[in-house]
Amino acid sequence: MKSKLKRLPLLSRDKLGPSSKFGGFDVVLFIILLIYALLIIFPFYYLFIVSITPHNIYAETPFLLWTPEISFDSYKAVFTESKIWNGLGITLILLFGGTAYQLFFTVITGYALSRKGWFGQNFVMNMIIVTMFFGGGLIPYYLLIESLNMKDTIWVMIIPGAIDTFNMLLIRNYFASLPKELEESARIDGANDVQIFVKIFLPLSLPMLATIGLFFAVGNWNSWYNGMLFNHSNNLKTLQQVLQDIIVNQSSAIPNPNQAKITPESLKVAAIFFTIIPMMCFYPFLQRFFIKGIVVGAIKG
Amino acid sequence: MEKVLIKDRQSFKYSLVKRVKASKFLILMIIPAIVYYVLFCYVPMYGVFLSFADYSISKGVLGSIFENWVGFDNFIFIFNYPKFTEAFLNTLLIGSLKVVVSFLGAVLVALLINEIRMRFFKKAVQIIVTFPHFLSWVVVASLFLMLLDKTGIINKVIVAAGGQDLTLFSDGKQFIGLLLSTDVWKEAGWGSIIYIATMAGISSDLYEAADIDGATRLQKIWHITLPGIRPTAILLLIMSVGGVLSAGFDQIFNMTSQLHNSLVIDSVEIIDTLIYSNTIASKSLDEGITTAIGLFKSVVGFVLVIVTDRIAKLCGERGII
């Protein structure tokens, strides 16, 4: 698995010719990219400092880039807020349940469509492609969800996401690229389509499954749109919806136990970091999976 | 697989029943997908007939379509509705600026990352700049609203240096600029990946030949790298044209949720926010009317893709359809 990922043409070849030396051009590039990377990092850095600065220092310091006194009171206030934990609970249900559900339906559909020549294959494929160009729009979708009685249930955030067409085509193309002989020899041994899929194709596509699973997982972690449309009761709000509440009306959404010590800004930031720290920790190690997904999809699709 | 089936057809006395039987497991595997796409994509598509009717809750969607048929009244209404015209023009403006800016941003970042030669630095930069793509607009919008707020550090520095308070959140044009730049901040790194991969696929013979001819690095970029990514770039541009009329509901919804300046909110009112706020958030427009707006959006989006594709083909490019 590792070797496969390393063979990606991303960072591999140096095409600058044997003669080129490290010169002024490289220095300029280095500086531009450094500034770009700092522009990405700066908002996180600055707001993190805001979140750990006590109120009195925040009020006194004009340009807060460093704090002499660290206080985690805003994080304590966020951690003791039951809304946040409730939102985290809902989001974790989506993260595990929703991801498994989406992965299952997306992958079996991708496998079936990757096999050529069965009855109805072209018809189903065209039926799916049409939906990439045309849709009914928000209102008919909204009325459909209403008529299915899925409003104000957790199902509305899971069930309508069963198949993601982009990811489905990604895994379909991957299955189609595996050698045909694998299937033929298994068929001679008497295996049926389900056995071939489970015993031969799935084990061979674990890196791809990881990629797609991660895309789904990120989507579920960030899920708020369906919740915003259909779920308004507090106990069904996802973590992102809770965060939205805190940001839009922070004073009422989260009680500030210690006005003198905690700024309203630091409360907001603490809530934001609560949702992004898990991603920050995992992302550097998972980045190659995401990149693999988009590169394979682009070249084959 | 193809060959095996053709053999099957010959030996089996090819017939429909046998074809279905031969692929029964695959058909079983595809049934959930058929149910899913019919229910969640095709059922809402028949709902577009609602745009020729007045919706009433008691009659339901089908009942409203059959009993409250109004012909083209809803369309006549929306074309005479100034808020719609304004939202449509805003959408076109924001959407097309976004397509251009995010395309240029992604290509520029890809060129920079492709040219830099320090391996470790390159990897680190790539990890950093692709990260914001995975944050939701809820998070990114609030990061920037706090950073650029009157009490945020950027405004403080500008004022201390003798400048005026930032008017990003009270001036419509500046706010659109903010939408574009936060979009680039979030997506340019991620968008560059495809171009970097394409650049890595360009034959190194071309670069060696250019070296022998004494080409500078800028010349190599202009004459080899950029033409090398042209087919990919055209393909992605055509695909992104379909999204012009979407213009980013998530971003605009989250970035305006804390604003109380109606001038700014009006200047970034797009089709999707118009539909949402007039039929779902409040009931000020009939479902039939907002469905008509949605249908108009889908049709124009589809036409835009076809037209761009044709133009690309006329210019000798590959196109997508």
Short mmCIF file of C-alpha atoms in Angstrom, two decimals, chain A:
data_model
loop_
_atom_site.label_atom_id
_atom_site.label_comp_id
_atom_site.label_asym_id
_atom_site.label_seq_id
_atom_site.Cartn_x
_atom_site.Cartn_y
_atom_site.Cartn_z
CA MET A 1 0.00 0.00 0.00
CA LYS A 2 2.73 2.38 0.94
CA SER A 3 4.72 1.75 -2.21
CA LYS A 4 1.67 2.36 -4.35
CA LEU A 5 1.11 5.74 -2.82
CA LYS A 6 4.73 6.68 -3.22
CA ARG A 7 4.58 6.04 -6.92
CA LEU A 8 2.20 8.94 -7.34
CA PRO A 9 3.77 11.44 -9.72
CA LEU A 10 3.24 14.27 -7.28
CA LEU A 11 6.52 15.20 -5.75
CA SER A 12 8.68 12.73 -7.49
CA ARG A 13 10.54 14.10 -10.47
CA ASP A 14 12.92 16.95 -10.61
CA LYS A 15 12.72 18.40 -14.06
CA LEU A 16 14.99 21.31 -13.81
CA GLY A 17 17.84 19.81 -15.71
CA PRO A 18 21.25 18.89 -14.40
CA SER A 19 22.78 22.32 -14.87
CA SER A 20 20.45 24.47 -12.79
CA LYS A 21 21.74 25.64 -9.44
CA PHE A 22 19.96 27.04 -6.44
CA GLY A 23 19.71 30.68 -7.41
CA GLY A 24 17.76 33.90 -7.05
CA PHE A 25 14.66 32.39 -8.63
CA ASP A 26 14.51 29.76 -5.92
CA VAL A 27 14.85 32.36 -3.20
CA VAL A 28 11.92 34.34 -4.64
CA LEU A 29 9.82 31.17 -4.87
CA PHE A 30 10.72 30.25 -1.32
CA ILE A 31 9.72 33.66 -0.01
CA ILE A 32 6.40 33.73 -1.90
CA LEU A 33 5.44 30.26 -0.72
CA LEU A 34 6.52 31.05 2.82
CA ILE A 35 4.27 34.12 2.84
CA TYR A 36 1.41 32.08 1.39
CA ALA A 37 1.80 29.39 4.05
CA LEU A 38 1.95 32.03 6.78
CA LEU A 39 -1.24 33.62 5.42
CA ILE A 40 -2.95 30.26 5.88
CA ILE A 41 -1.54 29.74 9.36
CA PHE A 42 -1.94 33.27 10.69
CA PRO A 43 -5.74 33.32 11.30
CA PHE A 44 -5.47 30.11 13.33
CA TYR A 45 -2.47 31.36 15.26
CA TYR A 46 -3.91 34.77 16.05
CA LEU A 47 -7.29 33.47 17.13
CA PHE A 48 -5.69 30.75 19.22
CA ILE A 49 -3.77 33.43 21.07
CA VAL A 50 -7.02 35.37 21.53
CA SER A 51 -8.64 32.28 23.02
CA ILE A 52 -5.98 31.78 25.68
CA THR A 53 -5.58 35.42 26.69
CA PRO A 54 -7.30 36.58 29.90
CA HIS A 55 -9.73 39.48 29.53
CA ASN A 56 -7.59 42.15 31.20
CA ILE A 57 -4.56 41.47 29.00
CA TYR A 58 -6.75 41.34 25.88
CA ALA A 59 -8.15 44.77 26.72
CA GLU A 60 -4.73 46.30 27.38
CA THR A 61 -2.71 44.91 24.47
CA PRO A 62 -3.20 46.72 21.16
CA PHE A 63 -1.63 44.10 18.89
CA LEU A 64 -2.05 40.75 20.44
CA LEU A 65 0.54 38.42 18.95
CA TRP A 66 1.74 36.82 22.14
CA THR A 67 0.30 36.54 25.59
CA PRO A 68 2.33 36.76 28.76
CA GLU A 69 -0.35 34.97 30.73
CA ILE A 70 -2.11 31.85 29.51
CA SER A 71 -5.60 31.01 30.65
CA PHE A 72 -7.69 28.09 29.47
CA ASP A 73 -10.86 29.41 31.12
CA SER A 74 -12.67 29.86 27.81
CA TYR A 75 -11.97 26.23 26.94
CA LYS A 76 -13.23 25.18 30.38
CA ALA A 77 -16.44 27.13 29.74
CA VAL A 78 -16.86 25.41 26.38
CA PHE A 79 -16.07 21.98 27.78
CA THR A 80 -18.68 22.31 30.50
CA GLU A 81 -21.39 23.34 28.03
CA SER A 82 -23.81 20.47 27.48
CA LYS A 83 -24.91 21.76 24.04
CA ILE A 84 -21.44 21.18 22.67
CA TRP A 85 -21.32 17.60 23.95
CA ASN A 86 -24.79 16.96 22.59
CA GLY A 87 -23.70 18.30 19.20
CA LEU A 88 -20.58 16.17 19.37
CA GLY A 89 -22.74 13.12 20.09
CA ILE A 90 -24.91 13.74 17.01
CA THR A 91 -21.85 14.42 14.87
CA LEU A 92 -20.18 11.21 16.07
CA ILE A 93 -23.29 9.23 15.10
CA LEU A 94 -23.02 10.76 11.63
CA LEU A 95 -19.25 10.24 11.56
CA PHE A 96 -19.44 6.49 12.23
CA GLY A 97 -22.95 5.44 11.24
CA GLY A 98 -23.30 7.80 8.30
CA THR A 99 -19.85 7.08 6.91
CA ALA A 100 -20.33 3.30 7.06
CA TYR A 101 -23.75 3.61 5.43
CA GLN A 102 -22.48 5.86 2.62
CA LEU A 103 -19.40 3.72 2.05
CA PHE A 104 -21.48 0.54 1.78
CA PHE A 105 -23.97 1.84 -0.80
CA THR A 106 -21.46 3.87 -2.78
CA VAL A 107 -19.02 0.97 -3.07
CA ILE A 108 -21.52 -1.73 -4.08
CA THR A 109 -22.96 0.62 -6.71
CA GLY A 110 -19.49 1.43 -7.98
CA TYR A 111 -18.62 -2.26 -8.20
CA ALA A 112 -21.80 -3.22 -10.07
CA LEU A 113 -21.27 -0.40 -12.56
CA SER A 114 -17.62 -1.32 -13.07
CA ARG A 115 -18.60 -4.76 -14.43
CA LYS A 116 -19.39 -4.46 -18.12
CA GLY A 117 -22.16 -5.95 -20.19
CA TRP A 118 -24.76 -7.06 -17.65
CA PHE A 119 -28.41 -6.48 -18.35
CA GLY A 120 -29.36 -2.84 -17.75
CA GLN A 121 -25.86 -1.53 -17.03
CA ASN A 122 -25.95 1.23 -19.64
CA PHE A 123 -29.42 2.29 -18.65
CA VAL A 124 -28.51 2.68 -14.97
CA MET A 125 -25.29 4.46 -15.82
CA ASN A 126 -27.10 7.02 -17.99
CA MET A 127 -29.76 7.46 -15.36
CA ILE A 128 -27.06 8.40 -12.85
CA ILE A 129 -25.13 10.68 -15.22
CA VAL A 130 -28.28 12.71 -15.94
CA THR A 131 -28.56 13.59 -12.26
CA MET A 132 -25.11 15.19 -12.40
CA PHE A 133 -26.42 17.79 -14.84
CA PHE A 134 -30.01 18.21 -13.77
CA GLY A 135 -31.74 18.45 -10.46
CA GLY A 136 -35.16 19.41 -9.19
CA GLY A 137 -33.78 22.19 -7.03
CA LEU A 138 -34.14 22.95 -3.34
CA ILE A 139 -37.90 23.36 -3.01
CA PRO A 140 -39.02 20.03 -4.52
CA TYR A 141 -36.30 18.34 -2.43
CA TYR A 142 -37.54 20.11 0.67
CA LEU A 143 -41.14 19.08 0.01
CA LEU A 144 -40.01 15.50 -0.63
CA ILE A 145 -38.22 15.29 2.72
CA GLU A 146 -41.29 16.78 4.38
CA SER A 147 -43.57 14.23 2.78
CA LEU A 148 -41.26 11.37 3.82
CA ASN A 149 -41.70 12.56 7.42
CA MET A 150 -37.95 12.85 7.84
CA LYS A 151 -38.08 16.39 9.18
CA ASP A 152 -36.82 16.68 12.76
CA THR A 153 -35.25 13.24 12.78
CA ILE A 154 -31.60 12.28 12.65
CA TRP A 155 -32.32 10.25 9.47
CA VAL A 156 -32.51 13.35 7.32
CA MET A 157 -28.78 13.87 7.86
CA ILE A 158 -27.91 10.27 6.93
CA ILE A 159 -30.35 8.67 4.47
CA PRO A 160 -30.30 11.25 1.62
CA GLY A 161 -26.49 10.96 1.47
CA ALA A 162 -26.39 7.24 0.60
CA ILE A 163 -24.55 7.58 -2.70
CA ASP A 164 -22.20 10.34 -3.68
CA THR A 165 -21.96 10.27 -7.47
CA PHE A 166 -18.42 11.65 -7.64
CA ASN A 167 -17.01 9.14 -5.14
CA MET A 168 -19.04 6.34 -6.71
CA LEU A 169 -17.47 7.02 -10.12
CA LEU A 170 -14.06 7.23 -8.43
CA ILE A 171 -14.31 3.72 -6.98
CA ARG A 172 -16.00 2.42 -10.15
CA ASN A 173 -13.04 3.57 -12.23
CA TYR A 174 -10.66 2.02 -9.74
CA PHE A 175 -12.43 -1.36 -9.89
CA ALA A 176 -12.52 -1.17 -13.68
CA SER A 177 -8.75 -0.57 -13.78
CA LEU A 178 -7.92 -3.80 -11.92
CA PRO A 179 -6.85 -6.67 -14.22
CA LYS A 180 -9.67 -8.67 -15.80
CA GLU A 181 -7.83 -11.95 -15.23
CA LEU A 182 -8.58 -11.74 -11.51
CA GLU A 183 -12.27 -12.06 -12.16
CA GLU A 184 -11.96 -14.61 -14.94
CA SER A 185 -9.86 -17.04 -12.91
CA ALA A 186 -12.19 -16.74 -9.92
CA ARG A 187 -15.15 -17.45 -12.18
CA ILE A 188 -13.48 -20.60 -13.45
CA ASP A 189 -13.11 -21.67 -9.83
CA GLY A 190 -16.88 -21.26 -9.50
CA ALA A 191 -17.11 -17.97 -7.61
CA ASN A 192 -20.17 -15.77 -8.12
CA ASP A 193 -20.19 -11.96 -8.41
CA VAL A 194 -20.68 -11.37 -4.70
CA GLN A 195 -17.80 -13.69 -3.78
CA ILE A 196 -15.54 -12.10 -6.38
CA PHE A 197 -16.39 -8.65 -5.05
CA VAL A 198 -15.89 -9.48 -1.37
CA LYS A 199 -12.91 -11.83 -1.61
CA ILE A 200 -10.91 -10.36 -4.50
CA PHE A 201 -11.82 -6.78 -5.33
CA LEU A 202 -12.42 -5.36 -1.85
CA PRO A 203 -9.08 -6.49 -0.38
CA LEU A 204 -7.28 -5.06 -3.40
CA SER A 205 -8.89 -1.64 -3.07
CA LEU A 206 -8.32 -0.89 0.59
CA PRO A 207 -6.34 2.33 -0.06
CA MET A 208 -9.11 3.62 -2.33
CA LEU A 209 -11.76 2.64 0.23
CA ALA A 210 -9.80 4.55 2.85
CA THR A 211 -9.72 7.60 0.60
CA ILE A 212 -13.45 7.57 -0.05
CA GLY A 213 -14.22 6.77 3.57
CA LEU A 214 -12.16 9.78 4.63
CA PHE A 215 -13.99 12.08 2.21
CA PHE A 216 -17.28 10.89 3.69
CA ALA A 217 -15.96 11.22 7.23
CA VAL A 218 -14.90 14.83 6.67
CA GLY A 219 -18.27 15.60 5.10
CA ASN A 220 -20.07 14.15 8.10
CA TRP A 221 -17.85 15.94 10.60
CA ASN A 222 -18.66 19.22 8.84
CA SER A 223 -22.33 18.45 8.29
CA TRP A 224 -24.73 21.33 8.96
CA TYR A 225 -26.71 22.03 5.77
CA ASN A 226 -29.36 19.32 6.03
CA GLY A 227 -29.58 19.95 9.75
CA MET A 228 -30.12 23.67 9.18
CA LEU A 229 -32.86 22.96 6.64
CA PHE A 230 -34.73 20.28 8.52
CA ASN A 231 -33.75 20.01 12.19
CA HIS A 232 -34.29 22.90 14.52
CA SER A 233 -34.62 21.21 17.88
CA ASN A 234 -31.56 21.60 20.07
CA ASN A 235 -31.02 17.93 20.77
CA LEU A 236 -30.61 17.08 17.07
CA LYS A 237 -28.16 19.84 16.19
CA THR A 238 -24.79 18.77 14.85
CA LEU A 239 -21.57 20.16 16.23
CA GLN A 240 -21.35 22.61 13.32
CA GLN A 241 -24.89 23.84 13.94
CA VAL A 242 -24.10 24.38 17.61
CA LEU A 243 -21.02 26.29 16.51
CA GLN A 244 -23.19 28.43 14.21
CA ASP A 245 -25.45 29.23 17.15
CA ILE A 246 -22.51 30.18 19.32
CA ILE A 247 -21.05 32.43 16.64
CA VAL A 248 -24.25 34.20 15.63
CA ASN A 249 -25.66 34.78 19.11
CA GLN A 250 -22.86 33.88 21.45
CA SER A 251 -24.20 35.70 24.47
CA SER A 252 -27.33 33.58 24.66
CA ALA A 253 -25.94 30.38 23.19
CA ILE A 254 -23.21 29.80 25.72
CA PRO A 255 -23.27 31.24 29.22
CA ASN A 256 -20.12 33.11 30.13
CA PRO A 257 -19.40 32.06 33.69
CA ASN A 258 -16.70 34.62 34.29
CA GLN A 259 -17.25 37.87 32.40
CA ALA A 260 -14.24 39.47 34.04
CA LYS A 261 -11.82 36.81 32.82
CA ILE A 262 -13.23 35.49 29.54
CA THR A 263 -13.80 37.68 26.48
CA PRO A 264 -16.75 36.82 24.22
CA GLU A 265 -14.27 36.39 21.36
CA SER A 266 -12.26 33.81 23.24
CA LEU A 267 -15.40 31.79 23.90
CA LYS A 268 -16.21 31.70 20.20
CA VAL A 269 -12.67 30.77 19.26
CA ALA A 270 -12.54 28.04 21.88
CA ALA A 271 -15.70 26.55 20.34
CA ILE A 272 -14.19 26.78 16.85
CA PHE A 273 -11.00 25.04 17.96
CA PHE A 274 -13.07 22.36 19.63
CA THR A 275 -14.33 21.41 16.16
CA ILE A 276 -11.10 21.74 14.20
CA ILE A 277 -8.40 20.39 16.53
CA PRO A 278 -9.24 16.74 15.72
CA MET A 279 -8.83 17.54 12.01
CA MET A 280 -5.58 19.40 12.61
CA CYS A 281 -4.17 16.39 14.45
CA PHE A 282 -5.11 13.81 11.83
CA TYR A 283 -4.76 15.77 8.61
CA PRO A 284 -0.95 15.75 8.15
CA PHE A 285 -0.95 11.94 8.31
CA LEU A 286 -3.99 11.45 6.10
CA GLN A 287 -3.23 14.06 3.47
CA ARG A 288 -1.72 11.55 1.03
CA PHE A 289 -4.99 9.56 0.97
CA PHE A 290 -6.99 12.63 0.02
CA ILE A 291 -4.50 13.56 -2.68
CA LYS A 292 -4.51 10.05 -4.06
CA GLY A 293 -8.27 10.19 -4.39
CA ILE A 294 -8.38 13.40 -6.34
CA VAL A 295 -5.46 12.49 -8.59
CA VAL A 296 -6.82 9.06 -9.50
CA GLY A 297 -10.25 10.56 -10.07
CA ALA A 298 -8.89 13.27 -12.33
CA ILE A 299 -6.74 11.03 -14.49
CA LYS A 300 -9.31 8.29 -14.98
CA GLY A 301 -12.45 10.39 -14.96
#
